[in-house]
Short mmCIF file of C-alpha atoms and ligand atoms in Angstrom, two decimals:
data_model
loop_
_atom_site.label_atom_id
_atom_site.label_comp_id
_atom_site.label_asym_id
_atom_site.label_seq_id
_atom_site.Cartn_x
_atom_site.Cartn_y
_atom_site.Cartn_z
CA UNK A 852 -6.22 92.73 108.08
CA UNK A 853 -7.78 89.64 106.53
CA UNK A 854 -10.35 87.66 108.49
CA UNK A 855 -8.97 84.63 110.35
CA UNK A 856 -10.44 81.29 109.35
CA UNK A 857 -9.81 77.83 110.73
CA UNK A 858 -6.98 77.27 108.26
CA UNK A 859 -5.17 80.57 108.89
CA UNK A 860 -1.67 79.74 110.20
CA UNK A 861 -0.46 81.47 113.34
CA UNK A 862 1.82 83.78 111.32
CA UNK A 863 1.56 85.12 107.77
CA UNK A 864 5.13 83.94 107.24
CA UNK A 865 3.90 80.34 107.41
CA UNK A 866 1.99 81.03 104.17
CA UNK A 867 5.33 81.75 102.50
CA UNK A 868 6.70 78.31 103.33
CA UNK A 869 6.69 75.53 100.76
CA UNK A 870 6.51 71.88 101.68
CA UNK A 871 10.11 70.64 101.63
CA UNK A 872 10.97 68.96 98.33
CA UNK A 873 13.36 66.13 99.03
CA UNK A 874 15.45 64.91 96.10
CA UNK A 875 14.47 61.85 94.11
CA UNK A 876 14.55 58.64 96.09
CA UNK A 877 16.33 55.55 94.80
CA UNK A 878 12.96 53.80 94.23
CA UNK A 879 11.53 56.77 92.32
CA UNK A 880 14.52 56.83 90.02
CA UNK A 881 14.32 53.07 89.43
CA UNK A 882 10.64 53.40 88.51
CA UNK A 883 10.81 56.58 86.44
CA UNK A 884 14.03 55.91 84.55
CA UNK A 885 14.01 52.13 84.46
CA UNK A 886 17.50 51.85 85.93
CA UNK A 887 18.50 49.12 88.38
CA UNK A 888 21.73 50.24 89.89
CA UNK A 889 21.16 53.66 91.44
CA UNK A 890 23.94 55.77 92.94
CA UNK A 891 22.57 58.46 95.26
CA UNK A 892 25.01 61.31 95.85
CA UNK A 893 22.37 63.91 96.60
CA UNK A 894 21.91 64.07 100.37
CA UNK A 895 25.36 63.97 101.97
CA UNK A 896 24.70 60.56 103.44
CA UNK A 897 27.64 58.42 104.51
CA UNK A 898 28.35 55.93 101.73
CA UNK A 899 30.34 53.83 104.21
CA UNK A 900 27.19 53.30 106.28
CA UNK A 901 27.62 53.18 110.04
CA UNK A 902 29.73 51.29 112.57
CA UNK A 903 28.99 47.54 112.87
CA UNK A 904 28.57 48.20 116.63
CA UNK A 905 25.37 50.07 115.74
CA UNK A 906 23.71 47.04 114.16
CA UNK A 907 24.36 45.05 117.30
CA UNK A 908 23.01 47.78 119.60
CA UNK A 909 19.82 48.17 117.58
CA UNK A 910 19.23 44.44 117.41
CA UNK A 911 19.36 44.31 121.20
CA UNK A 912 16.80 47.12 121.42
CA UNK A 913 14.32 45.37 119.13
CA UNK A 914 12.94 43.31 122.01
CA UNK A 915 11.87 46.46 123.87
CA UNK A 916 9.91 48.42 121.29
CA UNK A 917 6.84 48.62 123.54
CA UNK A 918 8.77 50.69 126.10
CA UNK A 919 9.28 54.46 126.01
CA UNK A 920 12.89 55.54 125.62
CA UNK A 921 14.94 57.11 128.41
CA UNK A 922 13.35 60.56 128.38
CA UNK A 923 16.52 62.35 129.53
CA UNK A 924 18.91 60.25 127.46
CA UNK A 925 21.30 60.03 130.41
CA UNK A 926 23.61 57.31 129.07
CA UNK A 927 23.99 59.01 125.70
CA UNK A 928 24.57 62.37 127.34
CA UNK A 929 27.33 60.81 129.42
CA UNK A 930 29.00 59.48 126.25
CA UNK A 931 28.69 62.87 124.53
CA UNK A 932 29.98 64.65 127.65
CA UNK A 933 33.07 62.42 127.60
CA UNK A 934 33.66 62.92 123.87
CA UNK A 935 33.27 66.69 124.01
CA UNK A 936 34.74 67.28 127.48
CA UNK A 937 31.55 69.07 128.61
CA UNK A 938 29.17 68.64 131.54
CA UNK A 939 26.00 66.61 131.00
CA UNK A 940 24.03 69.69 131.99
CA UNK A 941 25.34 71.43 128.84
CA UNK A 942 23.83 68.88 126.48
CA UNK A 943 20.43 68.78 124.77
CA UNK A 944 19.38 65.84 122.60
CA UNK A 945 17.29 66.24 119.49
CA UNK A 946 15.55 64.35 116.72
CA UNK A 947 18.35 65.37 114.38
CA UNK A 948 20.18 68.69 114.30
CA UNK A 949 17.23 70.37 112.61
CA UNK A 950 14.94 69.44 115.51
CA UNK A 951 17.40 71.12 117.87
CA UNK A 952 17.50 74.23 115.74
CA UNK A 953 13.72 74.38 115.82
CA UNK A 954 13.76 73.95 119.60
CA UNK A 955 16.30 76.79 119.82
CA UNK A 956 14.20 79.09 117.64
CA UNK A 957 11.00 78.29 119.56
CA UNK A 958 12.77 78.75 122.90
CA UNK A 959 14.39 82.09 122.23
CA UNK A 960 12.87 83.95 119.30
CA UNK A 961 9.63 85.92 119.61
CA UNK A 962 7.60 86.98 116.55
CA UNK A 963 8.83 90.58 116.64
CA UNK A 964 12.50 89.52 116.70
CA UNK A 965 15.00 88.79 113.95
CA UNK A 966 17.11 85.83 112.88
CA UNK A 967 20.23 86.53 110.79
CA UNK A 968 21.84 84.05 108.40
CA UNK A 969 23.93 84.10 105.24
CA UNK A 970 22.91 83.80 101.63
CA UNK A 971 23.61 80.22 100.41
CA UNK A 972 23.60 78.91 104.00
CA UNK A 973 21.75 75.78 105.11
CA UNK A 974 18.13 75.98 103.89
CA UNK A 975 16.61 75.30 107.31
CA UNK A 976 17.68 78.71 108.70
CA UNK A 977 15.25 80.87 106.67
CA UNK A 978 12.62 78.20 107.13
CA UNK A 979 12.86 78.45 110.93
CA UNK A 980 12.49 82.23 110.85
CA UNK A 981 9.20 81.80 108.99
CA UNK A 982 8.01 79.00 111.28
CA UNK A 983 8.36 81.13 114.42
CA UNK A 984 7.01 84.24 112.70
CA UNK A 985 10.30 86.08 113.13
CA UNK A 986 12.00 88.37 110.66
CA UNK A 987 14.57 86.43 108.63
CA UNK A 988 17.48 88.58 107.45
CA UNK A 989 19.67 87.09 104.74
CA UNK A 990 23.13 88.65 104.47
CA UNK A 991 24.80 88.47 101.03
CA UNK A 992 27.59 85.90 100.87
CA UNK A 993 31.14 86.81 99.88
CA UNK A 994 32.56 84.46 97.23
CA UNK A 995 29.86 81.93 98.26
CA UNK A 996 30.97 81.97 101.93
CA UNK A 997 29.55 83.62 105.06
CA UNK A 998 30.63 87.28 105.17
CA UNK A 999 31.04 87.68 108.93
CA UNK A 1000 31.79 91.42 108.76
CA UNK A 1001 28.56 92.02 106.89
CA UNK A 1002 26.70 89.69 109.25
CA UNK A 1003 28.01 91.60 112.27
CA UNK A 1004 26.86 94.83 110.68
CA UNK A 1005 23.43 93.28 110.00
CA UNK A 1006 23.15 92.17 113.64
CA UNK A 1007 23.85 95.73 114.77
CA UNK A 1008 21.59 97.37 112.19
CA UNK A 1009 18.59 95.05 112.60
CA UNK A 1010 16.29 95.96 115.48
CA UNK A 1011 15.58 93.09 117.88
CA UNK A 1012 18.12 90.65 116.50
CA UNK A 1013 17.94 87.57 118.69
CA UNK A 1014 19.68 84.76 116.86
CA UNK A 1015 22.41 84.21 114.26
CA UNK A 1016 22.74 80.89 112.46
CA UNK A 1017 26.11 79.91 111.00
CA UNK A 1018 26.81 76.57 109.32
CA UNK A 1019 30.49 75.69 109.45
CA UNK A 1020 31.47 74.05 107.16
CA UNK A 1021 28.47 75.33 105.28
CA UNK A 1022 26.07 73.20 103.27
CA UNK A 1023 25.80 73.49 100.24
CA UNK A 1024 28.93 75.58 99.56
CA UNK A 1025 31.41 73.50 101.62
CA UNK A 1026 33.13 76.71 102.81
CA UNK A 1027 34.87 76.98 106.18
CA UNK A 1028 35.30 79.92 108.57
CA UNK A 1029 38.46 79.86 110.69
CA UNK A 1030 38.29 79.63 114.47
CA UNK A 1031 39.80 83.10 114.65
CA UNK A 1032 37.11 84.57 112.37
CA UNK A 1033 34.34 83.00 114.43
CA UNK A 1034 35.94 84.05 117.70
CA UNK A 1035 36.17 87.67 116.52
CA UNK A 1036 32.56 87.57 115.37
CA UNK A 1037 31.23 86.23 118.66
CA UNK A 1038 33.42 88.62 120.66
CA UNK A 1039 31.80 91.58 118.92
CA UNK A 1040 28.19 90.43 119.01
CA UNK A 1041 25.83 92.00 121.56
CA UNK A 1042 25.47 89.52 124.39
CA UNK A 1043 21.67 89.21 124.18
CA UNK A 1044 22.13 87.73 120.69
CA UNK A 1045 22.59 83.97 120.51
CA UNK A 1046 25.04 82.54 117.99
CA UNK A 1047 24.15 79.04 116.80
CA UNK A 1048 27.02 77.21 115.13
CA UNK A 1049 25.84 74.27 113.06
CA UNK A 1050 28.77 71.83 113.03
CA UNK A 1051 27.05 68.99 111.16
CA UNK A 1052 30.27 68.07 109.32
CA UNK A 1053 32.75 68.40 112.19
CA UNK A 1054 34.00 64.81 111.94
CA UNK A 1055 35.08 65.51 108.35
CA UNK A 1056 36.78 68.75 109.39
CA UNK A 1057 38.12 68.68 112.96
CA UNK A 1058 39.39 72.27 112.60
CA UNK A 1059 35.74 73.37 112.52
CA UNK A 1060 35.41 72.44 116.21
CA UNK A 1061 34.49 75.73 117.87
CA UNK A 1062 33.28 74.25 121.16
CA UNK A 1063 36.09 76.04 123.04
CA UNK A 1064 33.99 79.19 122.53
CA UNK A 1065 31.60 77.83 125.17
CA UNK A 1066 34.29 78.49 127.79
CA UNK A 1067 34.56 82.16 126.85
CA UNK A 1068 31.03 83.11 125.78
CA UNK A 1069 27.63 82.20 127.28
CA UNK A 1070 25.63 83.08 124.16
CA UNK A 1071 26.97 80.33 121.87
CA UNK A 1072 25.14 77.11 121.00
CA UNK A 1073 26.85 74.35 119.02
CA UNK A 1074 24.64 71.90 117.13
CA UNK A 1075 25.90 68.54 115.85
CA UNK A 1076 24.42 65.46 114.27
CA UNK A 1077 24.82 61.70 113.98
CA UNK A 1078 23.42 61.87 110.41
CA UNK A 1079 26.67 62.50 108.57
CA UNK A 1080 29.99 60.84 109.50
CA UNK A 1081 28.28 58.53 112.04
CA UNK A 1082 25.94 57.36 109.27
CA UNK A 1083 22.70 57.38 111.30
CA UNK A 1084 20.60 59.76 109.16
CA UNK A 1085 17.56 57.47 109.18
CA UNK A 1086 17.40 57.37 112.98
CA UNK A 1087 17.25 61.17 113.39
CA UNK A 1088 19.51 62.12 116.24
CA UNK A 1089 21.70 65.08 117.10
CA UNK A 1090 22.87 67.09 120.09
CA UNK A 1091 23.46 70.67 121.17
CA UNK A 1092 26.21 71.97 123.46
CA UNK A 1093 25.62 75.22 125.31
CA UNK A 1094 25.76 77.01 128.63
CA UNK A 1095 23.86 74.89 131.20
CA UNK A 1096 21.20 77.60 131.61
CA UNK A 1097 20.50 77.59 127.89
CA UNK A 1098 20.37 73.78 127.88
CA UNK A 1099 17.91 73.95 130.76
CA UNK A 1100 15.55 76.10 128.66
CA UNK A 1101 15.98 73.89 125.59
CA UNK A 1102 15.24 70.81 127.67
CA UNK A 1103 12.02 72.42 128.89
CA UNK A 1104 10.86 73.20 125.35
CA UNK A 1105 11.95 69.92 123.77
CA UNK A 1106 8.98 67.54 123.66
CA UNK A 1107 9.25 64.51 125.94
CA UNK A 1108 10.72 61.45 124.18
CA UNK A 1109 11.89 63.42 121.12
CA UNK A 1110 14.76 60.95 120.69
CA UNK A 1111 13.73 57.33 120.27
CA UNK A 1112 15.41 54.37 121.99
CA UNK A 1113 16.91 52.87 118.82
CA UNK A 1114 18.55 56.18 118.03
CA UNK A 1115 19.93 56.56 121.57
CA UNK A 1116 21.41 53.05 121.61
CA UNK A 1117 22.80 53.46 118.10
CA UNK A 1118 24.42 56.77 118.96
CA UNK A 1119 26.06 55.34 122.10
CA UNK A 1120 27.46 52.43 120.10
CA UNK A 1121 28.57 54.75 117.30
CA UNK A 1122 30.43 57.03 119.71
CA UNK A 1123 32.30 54.04 121.12
CA UNK A 1124 33.68 53.20 117.67
CA UNK A 1125 35.94 56.15 116.94
CA UNK A 1126 38.03 53.91 114.64
CA UNK A 1127 35.07 53.97 112.26
CA UNK A 1128 35.05 57.78 112.32
CA UNK A 1129 38.82 57.84 111.66
CA UNK A 1130 38.25 55.56 108.65
CA UNK A 1131 35.39 57.75 107.36
CA UNK A 1132 37.59 60.84 107.71
CA UNK A 1133 40.53 59.26 105.88
CA UNK A 1134 38.48 57.91 102.98
CA UNK A 1135 36.54 61.15 102.55
CA UNK A 1136 39.75 63.16 102.53
CA UNK A 1137 41.46 60.99 99.93
CA UNK A 1138 38.33 60.70 97.80
CA UNK A 1139 37.64 64.44 97.99
CA UNK A 1140 41.12 65.09 96.57
CA UNK A 1141 40.65 62.48 93.85
CA UNK A 1142 37.19 63.69 92.82
CA UNK A 1143 38.34 67.32 92.63
CA UNK A 1144 41.32 66.31 90.48
CA UNK A 1145 38.89 64.61 88.09
CA UNK A 1146 36.65 67.70 88.02
CA UNK A 1147 39.73 69.72 87.09
CA UNK A 1148 40.56 67.28 84.31
CA UNK A 1149 36.97 67.61 83.00
CA UNK A 1150 37.28 71.40 83.03
CA UNK A 1151 34.54 71.62 85.67
CA UNK A 1152 34.73 74.53 88.15
CA UNK A 1153 34.03 73.69 91.77
CA UNK A 1154 34.26 75.22 95.25
CA UNK A 1155 36.99 73.64 97.38
CA UNK A 1156 35.09 71.89 100.17
CA UNK A 1157 35.79 71.12 103.82
CA UNK A 1158 32.90 68.68 104.19
CA UNK A 1159 31.72 65.46 102.53
CA UNK A 1160 30.32 66.98 99.35
CA UNK A 1161 31.40 69.39 96.62
CA UNK A 1162 29.50 72.14 94.88
CA UNK A 1163 30.32 72.09 91.16
CA UNK A 1164 29.53 74.71 88.58
CA UNK A 1165 27.94 72.56 85.89
CA UNK A 1166 27.32 75.69 83.85
CA UNK A 1167 31.11 75.95 83.40
CA UNK A 1168 30.99 72.93 81.07
CA UNK A 1169 27.46 72.88 79.65
CA UNK A 1170 23.76 73.14 80.34
CA UNK A 1171 23.09 72.29 83.99
CA UNK A 1172 19.68 70.72 83.33
CA UNK A 1173 21.06 68.51 80.54
CA UNK A 1174 23.91 67.37 82.82
CA UNK A 1175 21.59 66.73 85.78
CA UNK A 1176 19.15 64.82 83.58
CA UNK A 1177 21.94 62.91 81.80
CA UNK A 1178 23.25 61.71 85.17
CA UNK A 1179 19.74 60.67 86.28
CA UNK A 1180 19.25 58.66 83.11
CA UNK A 1181 22.34 56.68 83.99
CA UNK A 1182 21.18 56.18 87.58
CA UNK A 1183 23.25 58.86 89.32
CA UNK A 1184 21.33 61.27 91.58
CA UNK A 1185 23.00 64.56 92.53
CA UNK A 1186 21.45 67.70 94.05
CA UNK A 1187 20.40 70.68 91.99
CA UNK A 1188 21.11 73.94 93.86
CA UNK A 1189 18.56 76.02 91.98
CA UNK A 1190 16.37 76.31 95.10
CA UNK A 1191 19.33 77.94 96.89
CA UNK A 1192 19.56 80.56 94.12
CA UNK A 1193 22.74 78.86 92.90
CA UNK A 1194 21.72 78.61 89.26
CA UNK A 1195 24.02 76.34 87.27
CA UNK A 1196 25.46 74.61 90.34
CA UNK A 1197 25.10 71.00 91.51
CA UNK A 1198 26.06 69.52 94.87
CA UNK A 1199 27.66 66.10 94.78
CA UNK A 1200 28.30 63.92 97.84
CA UNK A 1201 31.69 62.23 97.95
CA UNK A 1202 31.12 58.46 98.06
CA UNK A 1203 33.26 55.33 98.19
CA UNK A 1204 36.10 54.92 95.66
CA UNK A 1205 33.75 52.75 93.51
CA UNK A 1206 30.94 55.33 93.73
CA UNK A 1207 33.27 58.13 92.72
CA UNK A 1208 34.78 56.22 89.81
CA UNK A 1209 31.25 55.60 88.54
CA UNK A 1210 30.30 59.24 89.06
CA UNK A 1211 33.28 60.51 87.08
CA UNK A 1212 32.86 57.94 84.27
CA UNK A 1213 29.18 58.83 83.99
CA UNK A 1214 29.87 62.55 84.11
CA UNK A 1215 32.49 62.22 81.36
CA UNK A 1216 29.98 60.25 79.25
CA UNK A 1217 27.26 62.85 79.80
CA UNK A 1218 29.57 65.76 78.96
CA UNK A 1219 30.74 64.04 75.77
CA UNK A 1220 27.14 63.49 74.71
CA UNK A 1221 26.10 67.15 75.10
C1 PLP B 825 24.64 72.06 107.74
C2 PLP B 825 23.67 70.98 108.10
N1 PLP B 825 23.05 71.03 109.29
C3 PLP B 825 22.16 70.10 109.66
C4 PLP B 825 21.85 69.04 108.81
C5 PLP B 825 20.79 68.08 109.20
O1 PLP B 825 21.14 67.29 110.26
P1 PLP B 825 20.07 66.28 110.85
O2 PLP B 825 19.94 65.15 109.88
O3 PLP B 825 20.73 65.84 112.13
O4 PLP B 825 18.81 66.98 111.09
C6 PLP B 825 22.45 68.96 107.58
C7 PLP B 825 22.08 67.88 106.65
O5 PLP B 825 22.13 67.97 105.47
C8 PLP B 825 23.38 69.95 107.21
O6 PLP B 825 23.96 69.91 106.02
#
């Protein structure tokens, strides 16, 4: 064993982590490519912004920045409890969904235990296994989607499995598992194994609501976020629904004041404006159909998506790097999926009708110039 020094991380697995590489920011693109009008379709942000109620709520909070936020987040929990038809004791608040997933991993997974997730699933899952020094087991995907039969087998075959992460719909593939598939999976899982369902895109896909599982199984945790349809990505806020005893553990491990006051007020205001969510849903649905029709017309293969983004196979029409770069040169940022092992694929967020028209016009231009 190598000698410990002051910079040795707690676990060797931490040495295998890279610092997260976020995509290009709008300012970087403006500087590097000398373009003024940048269209960012790389991070599944809500192009429609957030509810106007949010602006008002935040403005009111600005006079109180010297005060700590409500540590328990009681008012927000009440609003979430009403929306989800759960008890307040079943809710944990987090600094975004990824904070909650880290709290879950820290709370329940010991270094000699295993975390199971799918190939091409949300990138944070393998990262969390390394952070807590656990064994991360990636199960091969089936046609780019979670293969629940294989995952069940992996759970049974892997000693000390403690946690399974499932993103539904999944990012970056946009694939959806049916409620029946998930129910069967959970019903067959050993009860000491926790199943974490990441429902970050639920507002875009109401049929991905699997919270009814909480009534039948105690080992399920549902994680959701205000970053996507609610349009509050910059404020970092999400919530988990679980059995009250699980929530009690999570609330012990969560650091005090992990959710700031602006985020709490914004989330309360956002929840009150369900008309905004209905509008977001409708526009995304219509625009998703339109964008996919245009991809078809361009001869571009894509994965049908249940979320707010589409994974396209750029390699089906040309060289992926040339297409990615061509889009950047014209001010359009999309997400390369090379880091996911999806060579040749790009992920594109569905935007407003104007955004999408520009995307398709630019894409057509780039493809013609190849
Ligand atoms: C599947 C999935 N889960 C979680 C998140 C992150 O949510 P948050 O911004 O609340 O941390 C994302 C964002 O891209 C996501 O795609």
